Amino acid sequence: GAGVSQSPSNKVTEKGKDVELRCDPISGHTALYWYRQSLGQGLEFLIYFQGNSAPDKSGLPSDRFSAERTGGSVSTLTIQRTQQEDSAVYLCASSRGQNEQYFGPGTRLTVT
Amino acid sequence: GENVEQHPSTLSVQEGDSAVIKCTYSDSASNYFPWYKQELGKGPQLIIDIRSNVGEKKDQRIAVTLNKTAKHFSLHITETQPEDSAVYFCAASWAGNMLTFGGGTRLMVKP
């Protein structure tokens, strides 16, 4: 079946602009996670949605970062007023409840 | 919070040899330990996982062992092949929550 998909695959933006990154989880998966992968910080957790519960936002690095999940499916990660240190690969994963997490291919964000 | 340490950071082996990657974790509440393989330009791919009620799990050439007392777990790849070359990440979590990842191991299998 179809895996996790993310769009765009690459995004180049100017410092100070807002960006939106999209994630389509595997159909039927109730949990959705966003992670960030950068050279200096490795793979780090950002935010987690589980069903209709309030999201766990404990990994968001600043209030410029936000995410929503509409209808329990598609999720959008928004970064406002981008900074150069936001450059990274943003990865989305989904899982069926408390089971294995499956990752998408990621969005490579470059802030110039 | 959880902290996961992974060693070595790079590992070079000859084709056909075995490779072992080790991780330690800090939070005794963690009960789920997956391993991911990441190839260049792709997202991490789940290759094997183990839960805290099991000490060892094997899938063909790949095996994972878990020592809950010492809080460490290891990935074993036997009969390595060039296509095993990638970056491998260990991770730990509790009850389906977010994964905390190790720093990664770049495995190079020389033909």
PDB file of C-alpha atoms in Angstrom:
ATOM      1  CA  GLY A   1       0.000   0.000   0.000  1.00  0.00           C
ATOM      2  CA  ALA A   2       0.937   3.683  -0.142  1.00  0.00           C
ATOM      3  CA  GLY A   3       3.411   4.894   2.413  1.00  0.00           C
ATOM      4  CA  VAL A   4       3.757   8.272   4.109  1.00  0.00           C
ATOM      5  CA  SER A   5       4.059  11.053   1.560  1.00  0.00           C
ATOM      6  CA  GLN A   6       5.440  14.547   2.078  1.00  0.00           C
ATOM      7  CA  SER A   7       5.436  17.668  -0.043  1.00  0.00           C
ATOM      8  CA  PRO A   8       7.303  19.497  -1.286  1.00  0.00           C
ATOM      9  CA  SER A   9      10.397  17.314  -1.466  1.00  0.00           C
ATOM     10  CA  ASN A  10      12.588  20.416  -1.519  1.00  0.00           C
ATOM     11  CA  LYS A  11      11.886  23.989  -0.462  1.00  0.00           C
ATOM     12  CA  VAL A  12      14.189  26.977  -0.755  1.00  0.00           C
ATOM     13  CA  THR A  13      13.012  30.133   0.970  1.00  0.00           C
ATOM     14  CA  GLU A  14      14.394  33.481   1.969  1.00  0.00           C
ATOM     15  CA  LYS A  15      15.045  34.307   5.586  1.00  0.00           C
ATOM     16  CA  GLY A  16      11.958  35.859   7.166  1.00  0.00           C
ATOM     17  CA  LYS A  17       9.415  34.122   4.923  1.00  0.00           C
ATOM     18  CA  ASP A  18       6.807  31.644   6.170  1.00  0.00           C
ATOM     19  CA  VAL A  19       6.751  28.048   4.892  1.00  0.00           C
ATOM     20  CA  GLU A  20       4.231  25.209   5.050  1.00  0.00           C
ATOM     21  CA  LEU A  21       5.213  21.566   4.851  1.00  0.00           C
ATOM     22  CA  ARG A  22       2.633  18.847   4.232  1.00  0.00           C
ATOM     23  CA  CYS A  23       2.389  15.250   5.388  1.00  0.00           C
ATOM     24  CA  ASP A  24      -0.062  12.581   4.232  1.00  0.00           C
ATOM     25  CA  PRO A  25       0.074   9.639   6.655  1.00  0.00           C
ATOM     26  CA  ILE A  26      -0.654   6.016   5.878  1.00  0.00           C
ATOM     27  CA  SER A  27      -4.404   5.481   5.665  1.00  0.00           C
ATOM     28  CA  GLY A  28      -5.848   4.306   8.961  1.00  0.00           C
ATOM     29  CA  HIS A  29      -2.890   5.414  11.079  1.00  0.00           C
ATOM     30  CA  THR A  30      -4.092   7.352  14.088  1.00  0.00           C
ATOM     31  CA  ALA A  31      -0.761   8.775  15.238  1.00  0.00           C
ATOM     32  CA  LEU A  32       1.357  11.299  13.326  1.00  0.00           C
ATOM     33  CA  TYR A  33       4.781  12.630  14.268  1.00  0.00           C
ATOM     34  CA  TRP A  34       7.049  15.379  12.966  1.00  0.00           C
ATOM     35  CA  TYR A  35      10.813  15.152  13.376  1.00  0.00           C
ATOM     36  CA  ARG A  36      13.687  17.313  12.185  1.00  0.00           C
ATOM     37  CA  GLN A  37      17.025  16.006  10.941  1.00  0.00           C
ATOM     38  CA  SER A  38      19.982  18.353  10.822  1.00  0.00           C
ATOM     39  CA  LEU A  39      23.745  17.835  10.722  1.00  0.00           C
ATOM     40  CA  GLY A  40      24.373  19.273  14.135  1.00  0.00           C
ATOM     41  CA  GLN A  41      21.358  17.925  16.021  1.00  0.00           C
ATOM     42  CA  GLY A  42      20.650  14.525  14.496  1.00  0.00           C
ATOM     43  CA  LEU A  43      17.025  13.374  14.477  1.00  0.00           C
ATOM     44  CA  GLU A  44      14.885  15.315  16.940  1.00  0.00           C
ATOM     45  CA  PHE A  45      11.217  15.132  17.803  1.00  0.00           C
ATOM     46  CA  LEU A  46       9.022  18.167  17.117  1.00  0.00           C
ATOM     47  CA  ILE A  47       5.324  17.364  17.638  1.00  0.00           C
ATOM     48  CA  TYR A  48       2.999  14.356  17.988  1.00  0.00           C
ATOM     49  CA  PHE A  49      -0.704  13.918  17.218  1.00  0.00           C
ATOM     50  CA  GLN A  50      -2.663  10.934  18.544  1.00  0.00           C
ATOM     51  CA  GLY A  51      -6.276  10.627  17.452  1.00  0.00           C
ATOM     52  CA  ASN A  52      -8.411  13.453  18.784  1.00  0.00           C
ATOM     53  CA  SER A  53      -6.166  14.162  21.785  1.00  0.00           C
ATOM     54  CA  ALA A  54      -4.371  17.473  22.217  1.00  0.00           C
ATOM     55  CA  PRO A  55      -1.006  17.305  20.415  1.00  0.00           C
ATOM     56  CA  ASP A  56       2.258  16.915  22.296  1.00  0.00           C
ATOM     57  CA  LYS A  57       4.159  20.046  21.287  1.00  0.00           C
ATOM     58  CA  SER A  58       7.047  19.577  23.690  1.00  0.00           C
ATOM     59  CA  GLY A  59       9.661  19.310  20.927  1.00  0.00           C
ATOM     60  CA  LEU A  60       8.860  22.513  19.056  1.00  0.00           C
ATOM     61  CA  PRO A  61      11.996  24.699  19.238  1.00  0.00           C
ATOM     62  CA  SER A  62      10.231  28.072  19.258  1.00  0.00           C
ATOM     63  CA  ASP A  63       6.828  29.696  18.892  1.00  0.00           C
ATOM     64  CA  ARG A  64       7.588  30.258  15.202  1.00  0.00           C
ATOM     65  CA  PHE A  65       6.804  26.557  14.715  1.00  0.00           C
ATOM     66  CA  SER A  66       3.252  25.222  14.689  1.00  0.00           C
ATOM     67  CA  ALA A  67       1.410  22.255  13.258  1.00  0.00           C
ATOM     68  CA  GLU A  68      -2.128  21.130  12.728  1.00  0.00           C
ATOM     69  CA  ARG A  69      -3.803  17.951  11.681  1.00  0.00           C
ATOM     70  CA  THR A  70      -7.104  18.264   9.882  1.00  0.00           C
ATOM     71  CA  GLY A  71      -9.736  15.545  10.022  1.00  0.00           C
ATOM     72  CA  GLY A  72      -7.342  13.175  11.737  1.00  0.00           C
ATOM     73  CA  SER A  73      -5.349  12.703   8.538  1.00  0.00           C
ATOM     74  CA  VAL A  74      -3.236  15.275   6.678  1.00  0.00           C
ATOM     75  CA  SER A  75      -0.895  17.430   8.735  1.00  0.00           C
ATOM     76  CA  THR A  76       0.768  20.756   7.987  1.00  0.00           C
ATOM     77  CA  LEU A  77       3.888  22.030   9.741  1.00  0.00           C
ATOM     78  CA  THR A  78       4.232  25.810   9.531  1.00  0.00           C
ATOM     79  CA  ILE A  79       7.405  27.754  10.218  1.00  0.00           C
ATOM     80  CA  GLN A  80       6.969  31.508  10.463  1.00  0.00           C
ATOM     81  CA  ARG A  81       9.705  34.071   9.876  1.00  0.00           C
ATOM     82  CA  THR A  82      12.217  31.398   8.876  1.00  0.00           C
ATOM     83  CA  GLN A  83      15.794  31.629  10.081  1.00  0.00           C
ATOM     84  CA  GLN A  84      18.923  30.027   8.624  1.00  0.00           C
ATOM     85  CA  GLU A  85      19.103  27.624  11.565  1.00  0.00           C
ATOM     86  CA  ASP A  86      15.730  26.212  10.449  1.00  0.00           C
ATOM     87  CA  SER A  87      17.461  24.634   7.437  1.00  0.00           C
ATOM     88  CA  ALA A  88      17.078  20.874   7.841  1.00  0.00           C
ATOM     89  CA  VAL A  89      15.183  17.860   6.580  1.00  0.00           C
ATOM     90  CA  TYR A  90      11.699  17.713   8.090  1.00  0.00           C
ATOM     91  CA  LEU A  91      10.426  14.148   8.452  1.00  0.00           C
ATOM     92  CA  CYS A  92       6.912  12.958   9.099  1.00  0.00           C
ATOM     93  CA  ALA A  93       6.019   9.517  10.477  1.00  0.00           C
ATOM     94  CA  SER A  94       2.744   7.761  11.182  1.00  0.00           C
ATOM     95  CA  SER A  95       1.737   4.739  13.217  1.00  0.00           C
ATOM     96  CA  ARG A  96      -1.311   2.695  14.112  1.00  0.00           C
ATOM     97  CA  GLY A  97      -1.716   3.544  17.761  1.00  0.00           C
ATOM     98  CA  GLN A  98       1.330   2.597  19.825  1.00  0.00           C
ATOM     99  CA  ASN A  99       3.062   0.562  17.173  1.00  0.00           C
ATOM    100  CA  GLU A 100       5.787   0.965  14.600  1.00  0.00           C
ATOM    101  CA  GLN A 101       6.440   4.404  13.131  1.00  0.00           C
ATOM    102  CA  TYR A 102       6.829   4.631   9.371  1.00  0.00           C
ATOM    103  CA  PHE A 103       8.620   7.614   7.907  1.00  0.00           C
ATOM    104  CA  GLY A 104       8.056   9.622   4.768  1.00  0.00           C
ATOM    105  CA  PRO A 105      10.879  10.754   2.460  1.00  0.00           C
ATOM    106  CA  GLY A 106      11.152  14.162   4.130  1.00  0.00           C
ATOM    107  CA  THR A 107      11.159  17.771   2.977  1.00  0.00           C
ATOM    108  CA  ARG A 108      14.567  19.399   2.640  1.00  0.00           C
ATOM    109  CA  LEU A 109      14.221  23.033   3.720  1.00  0.00           C
ATOM    110  CA  THR A 110      16.934  25.522   2.830  1.00  0.00           C
ATOM    111  CA  VAL A 111      16.713  29.061   4.203  1.00  0.00           C
ATOM    112  CA  THR A 112      18.909  31.534   2.358  1.00  0.00           C
TER     113      THR A 112
ATOM    114  CA  GLY B   1      13.895  12.970  29.386  1.00  0.00           C
ATOM    115  CA  GLU B   2      15.303  10.029  27.480  1.00  0.00           C
ATOM    116  CA  ASN B   3      18.877  10.077  26.171  1.00  0.00           C
ATOM    117  CA  VAL B   4      20.182   7.523  23.677  1.00  0.00           C
ATOM    118  CA  GLU B   5      23.871   7.045  22.954  1.00  0.00           C
ATOM    119  CA  GLN B   6      25.003   5.084  19.883  1.00  0.00           C
ATOM    120  CA  HIS B   7      28.409   3.602  19.004  1.00  0.00           C
ATOM    121  CA  PRO B   8      30.358   3.511  16.819  1.00  0.00           C
ATOM    122  CA  SER B   9      29.655   6.573  14.685  1.00  0.00           C
ATOM    123  CA  THR B  10      31.297   4.907  11.682  1.00  0.00           C
ATOM    124  CA  LEU B  11      31.899   1.246  10.962  1.00  0.00           C
ATOM    125  CA  SER B  12      33.717  -0.267   8.015  1.00  0.00           C
ATOM    126  CA  VAL B  13      33.559  -4.019   7.399  1.00  0.00           C
ATOM    127  CA  GLN B  14      34.480  -6.407   4.631  1.00  0.00           C
ATOM    128  CA  GLU B  15      31.651  -8.003   2.683  1.00  0.00           C
ATOM    129  CA  GLY B  16      30.594 -11.203   4.419  1.00  0.00           C
ATOM    130  CA  ASP B  17      31.743 -10.080   7.870  1.00  0.00           C
ATOM    131  CA  SER B  18      29.400  -9.243  10.750  1.00  0.00           C
ATOM    132  CA  ALA B  19      28.591  -5.747  11.988  1.00  0.00           C
ATOM    133  CA  VAL B  20      27.497  -4.801  15.494  1.00  0.00           C
ATOM    134  CA  ILE B  21      26.089  -1.440  16.561  1.00  0.00           C
ATOM    135  CA  LYS B  22      25.410  -0.679  20.222  1.00  0.00           C
ATOM    136  CA  CYS B  23      23.083   1.746  21.970  1.00  0.00           C
ATOM    137  CA  THR B  24      22.430   2.701  25.568  1.00  0.00           C
ATOM    138  CA  TYR B  25      19.388   4.490  26.939  1.00  0.00           C
ATOM    139  CA  SER B  26      18.768   6.358  30.157  1.00  0.00           C
ATOM    140  CA  ASP B  27      15.037   6.114  30.917  1.00  0.00           C
ATOM    141  CA  SER B  28      14.075   2.776  32.478  1.00  0.00           C
ATOM    142  CA  ALA B  29      10.444   3.445  31.458  1.00  0.00           C
ATOM    143  CA  SER B  30      11.314   3.052  27.763  1.00  0.00           C
ATOM    144  CA  ASN B  31       9.839  -0.179  26.443  1.00  0.00           C
ATOM    145  CA  TYR B  32      10.131  -0.033  22.651  1.00  0.00           C
ATOM    146  CA  PHE B  33      13.413  -0.050  20.717  1.00  0.00           C
ATOM    147  CA  PRO B  34      13.353   0.191  16.909  1.00  0.00           C
ATOM    148  CA  TRP B  35      16.236   0.289  14.462  1.00  0.00           C
ATOM    149  CA  TYR B  36      16.116   2.307  11.250  1.00  0.00           C
ATOM    150  CA  LYS B  37      18.219   2.217   8.095  1.00  0.00           C
ATOM    151  CA  GLN B  38      18.571   5.464   6.169  1.00  0.00           C
ATOM    152  CA  GLU B  39      19.945   5.655   2.655  1.00  0.00           C
ATOM    153  CA  LEU B  40      21.076   8.901   1.095  1.00  0.00           C
ATOM    154  CA  GLY B  41      18.179  11.203   0.258  1.00  0.00           C
ATOM    155  CA  LYS B  42      15.542   8.920   1.787  1.00  0.00           C
ATOM    156  CA  GLY B  43      13.589   8.767   5.001  1.00  0.00           C
ATOM    157  CA  PRO B  44      14.486   6.269   7.748  1.00  0.00           C
ATOM    158  CA  GLN B  45      13.257   2.736   7.054  1.00  0.00           C
ATOM    159  CA  LEU B  46      12.244   0.504   9.968  1.00  0.00           C
ATOM    160  CA  ILE B  47      14.264  -2.715   9.763  1.00  0.00           C
ATOM    161  CA  ILE B  48      13.657  -4.405  13.116  1.00  0.00           C
ATOM    162  CA  ASP B  49      12.336  -3.570  16.560  1.00  0.00           C
ATOM    163  CA  ILE B  50      12.164  -5.118  20.010  1.00  0.00           C
ATOM    164  CA  ARG B  51       9.952  -4.579  23.017  1.00  0.00           C
ATOM    165  CA  SER B  52      11.025  -4.758  26.631  1.00  0.00           C
ATOM    166  CA  ASN B  53       9.356  -8.119  27.295  1.00  0.00           C
ATOM    167  CA  VAL B  54      11.746  -9.833  24.840  1.00  0.00           C
ATOM    168  CA  GLY B  55      15.510 -10.288  25.069  1.00  0.00           C
ATOM    169  CA  GLU B  56      16.302 -11.087  21.455  1.00  0.00           C
ATOM    170  CA  LYS B  57      14.655 -10.953  18.052  1.00  0.00           C
ATOM    171  CA  LYS B  58      15.934 -12.172  14.713  1.00  0.00           C
ATOM    172  CA  ASP B  59      14.889 -11.573  11.121  1.00  0.00           C
ATOM    173  CA  GLN B  60      17.071 -13.330   8.537  1.00  0.00           C
ATOM    174  CA  ARG B  61      20.520 -11.668   8.693  1.00  0.00           C
ATOM    175  CA  ILE B  62      19.474  -9.063  11.257  1.00  0.00           C
ATOM    176  CA  ALA B  63      19.110  -9.556  15.004  1.00  0.00           C
ATOM    177  CA  VAL B  64      18.581  -7.250  17.951  1.00  0.00           C
ATOM    178  CA  THR B  65      19.340  -7.954  21.600  1.00  0.00           C
ATOM    179  CA  LEU B  66      18.108  -6.059  24.638  1.00  0.00           C
ATOM    180  CA  ASN B  67      19.524  -5.966  28.155  1.00  0.00           C
ATOM    181  CA  LYS B  68      16.992  -4.088  30.295  1.00  0.00           C
ATOM    182  CA  THR B  69      19.102  -4.270  33.437  1.00  0.00           C
ATOM    183  CA  ALA B  70      22.061  -2.589  31.783  1.00  0.00           C
ATOM    184  CA  LYS B  71      19.814  -0.429  29.606  1.00  0.00           C
ATOM    185  CA  HIS B  72      21.504  -1.267  26.355  1.00  0.00           C
ATOM    186  CA  PHE B  73      20.517  -2.868  23.071  1.00  0.00           C
ATOM    187  CA  SER B  74      22.437  -3.905  19.992  1.00  0.00           C
ATOM    188  CA  LEU B  75      21.941  -4.526  16.284  1.00  0.00           C
ATOM    189  CA  HIS B  76      23.748  -7.459  14.687  1.00  0.00           C
ATOM    190  CA  ILE B  77      24.029  -7.842  10.922  1.00  0.00           C
ATOM    191  CA  THR B  78      25.578 -11.080   9.676  1.00  0.00           C
ATOM    192  CA  GLU B  79      26.974 -11.854   6.222  1.00  0.00           C
ATOM    193  CA  THR B  80      27.053  -8.169   5.321  1.00  0.00           C
ATOM    194  CA  GLN B  81      26.490  -7.141   1.713  1.00  0.00           C
ATOM    195  CA  PRO B  82      27.327  -3.882  -0.102  1.00  0.00           C
ATOM    196  CA  GLU B  83      23.628  -2.967  -0.097  1.00  0.00           C
ATOM    197  CA  ASP B  84      23.740  -2.920   3.709  1.00  0.00           C
ATOM    198  CA  SER B  85      25.836   0.257   3.455  1.00  0.00           C
ATOM    199  CA  ALA B  86      23.763   3.090   4.963  1.00  0.00           C
ATOM    200  CA  VAL B  87      23.312   5.074   8.160  1.00  0.00           C
ATOM    201  CA  TYR B  88      21.662   3.114  10.965  1.00  0.00           C
ATOM    202  CA  PHE B  89      19.782   4.720  13.844  1.00  0.00           C
ATOM    203  CA  CYS B  90      18.633   3.190  17.097  1.00  0.00           C
ATOM    204  CA  ALA B  91      15.775   4.743  19.037  1.00  0.00           C
ATOM    205  CA  ALA B  92      13.823   4.347  22.252  1.00  0.00           C
ATOM    206  CA  SER B  93      10.313   5.264  23.284  1.00  0.00           C
ATOM    207  CA  TRP B  94       7.634   4.596  25.857  1.00  0.00           C
ATOM    208  CA  ALA B  95       4.111   3.464  24.986  1.00  0.00           C
ATOM    209  CA  GLY B  96       4.027   4.759  21.426  1.00  0.00           C
ATOM    210  CA  ASN B  97       5.226   8.213  22.257  1.00  0.00           C
ATOM    211  CA  MET B  98       7.888  10.095  20.373  1.00  0.00           C
ATOM    212  CA  LEU B  99      11.127   8.345  19.470  1.00  0.00           C
ATOM    213  CA  THR B 100      14.434   9.502  20.917  1.00  0.00           C
ATOM    214  CA  PHE B 101      17.189   8.662  18.456  1.00  0.00           C
ATOM    215  CA  GLY B 102      20.830   7.812  18.812  1.00  0.00           C
ATOM    216  CA  GLY B 103      23.352   9.803  16.812  1.00  0.00           C
ATOM    217  CA  GLY B 104      23.578   7.258  13.979  1.00  0.00           C
ATOM    218  CA  THR B 105      26.196   4.846  12.637  1.00  0.00           C
ATOM    219  CA  ARG B 106      27.523   5.067   9.100  1.00  0.00           C
ATOM    220  CA  LEU B 107      28.101   1.473   7.977  1.00  0.00           C
ATOM    221  CA  MET B 108      30.327   0.894   4.967  1.00  0.00           C
ATOM    222  CA  VAL B 109      30.547  -2.617   3.546  1.00  0.00           C
ATOM    223  CA  LYS B 110      33.543  -3.032   1.278  1.00  0.00           C
ATOM    224  CA  PRO B 111      33.182  -5.537  -1.580  1.00  0.00           C
TER     225      PRO B 111
END
